[in-house]
Amino acid sequence: MRYLDGDTRREIDEAKGQGVPVPRIAERLHMEVRELCQLMHWPQWQEIPTGNMVEQPADYLWSCDRLDGQL
C-alpha cells in the first residue's frame, strides 16, 4: 500500500470538496478507488446506479411518506 504525504492528502480533500469525482482523483494518482479510500480513511466507495432515480427523482423524495401511510 502506498503512502500519501500531508500536502497530497490536503489536495485530495480540496478536490473532493470541489466536487471532483473520487474515480477521477484515483485515476490522477494512478491507483484504484478502493486503495484511495483506504488511504484517506473514507468509507467504501461505490458508484450509485443511475436507473429510475435519475428519471423520476421526485418519486424518491416522497417515498417515505407513502411508506409511512402503509404502516
Tab-separated table of C-alpha atoms in Angstrom:
chain	number	residue	atom	x	y	z
A	1	MET	CA	0.000	0.000	0.000
A	2	ARG	CA	1.166	3.497	-0.768
A	3	TYR	CA	1.783	6.450	1.494
A	4	LEU	CA	0.241	9.877	0.935
A	5	ASP	CA	2.085	12.880	2.346
A	6	GLY	CA	0.204	15.706	4.050
A	7	ASP	CA	0.219	18.046	1.054
A	8	THR	CA	-1.175	15.364	-1.236
A	9	ARG	CA	-3.883	14.484	1.294
A	10	ARG	CA	-4.845	18.158	1.544
A	11	GLU	CA	-5.038	18.468	-2.254
A	12	ILE	CA	-7.186	15.334	-2.447
A	13	ASP	CA	-9.566	16.683	0.219
A	14	GLU	CA	-9.800	20.010	-1.608
A	15	ALA	CA	-10.522	18.307	-4.932
A	16	LYS	CA	-13.223	16.135	-3.384
A	17	GLY	CA	-14.704	19.180	-1.652
A	18	GLN	CA	-14.882	20.963	-5.010
A	19	GLY	CA	-16.888	18.083	-6.464
A	20	VAL	CA	-14.195	16.175	-8.354
A	21	PRO	CA	-15.410	12.550	-8.572
A	22	VAL	CA	-13.491	10.027	-6.492
A	23	PRO	CA	-12.680	7.836	-9.537
A	24	ARG	CA	-11.094	10.820	-11.296
A	25	ILE	CA	-8.940	11.594	-8.250
A	26	ALA	CA	-7.835	7.958	-8.038
A	27	GLU	CA	-7.072	7.874	-11.763
A	28	ARG	CA	-4.954	11.014	-11.455
A	29	LEU	CA	-2.941	9.335	-8.683
A	30	HIS	CA	-2.635	6.086	-10.678
A	31	MET	CA	-4.406	3.966	-8.071
A	32	GLU	CA	-7.630	2.071	-7.552
A	33	VAL	CA	-10.599	3.818	-5.943
A	34	ARG	CA	-10.629	1.294	-3.100
A	35	GLU	CA	-6.963	1.977	-2.314
A	36	LEU	CA	-7.542	5.750	-2.309
A	37	CYS	CA	-10.493	5.390	0.062
A	38	GLN	CA	-8.421	3.255	2.417
A	39	LEU	CA	-5.532	5.716	2.418
A	40	MET	CA	-7.844	8.677	3.023
A	41	HIS	CA	-9.880	6.802	5.650
A	42	TRP	CA	-13.064	7.338	3.641
A	43	PRO	CA	-15.935	4.849	3.681
A	44	GLN	CA	-16.016	2.199	0.975
A	45	TRP	CA	-16.875	3.987	-2.264
A	46	GLN	CA	-19.385	2.544	-4.673
A	47	GLU	CA	-20.901	4.027	-7.791
A	48	ILE	CA	-24.628	4.658	-7.448
A	49	PRO	CA	-26.692	3.082	-10.222
A	50	THR	CA	-28.446	5.682	-12.333
A	51	GLY	CA	-31.623	3.773	-13.132
A	52	ASN	CA	-35.024	5.086	-12.110
A	53	MET	CA	-33.590	7.556	-9.621
A	54	VAL	CA	-32.437	9.861	-12.403
A	55	GLU	CA	-35.630	9.515	-14.397
A	56	GLN	CA	-38.034	10.236	-11.536
A	57	PRO	CA	-36.222	11.856	-8.583
A	58	ALA	CA	-39.427	13.308	-7.083
A	59	ASP	CA	-40.791	9.799	-6.517
A	60	TYR	CA	-37.852	9.002	-4.251
A	61	LEU	CA	-38.200	12.202	-2.283
A	62	TRP	CA	-41.718	11.351	-1.176
A	63	SER	CA	-41.489	7.551	-0.937
A	64	CYS	CA	-41.017	7.730	2.839
A	65	ASP	CA	-44.414	9.487	3.134
A	66	ARG	CA	-46.081	6.726	1.125
A	67	LEU	CA	-44.445	4.044	3.236
A	68	ASP	CA	-45.393	5.812	6.463
A	69	GLY	CA	-49.040	5.764	5.363
A	70	GLN	CA	-48.856	1.987	4.864
A	71	LEU	CA	-47.582	1.366	8.382
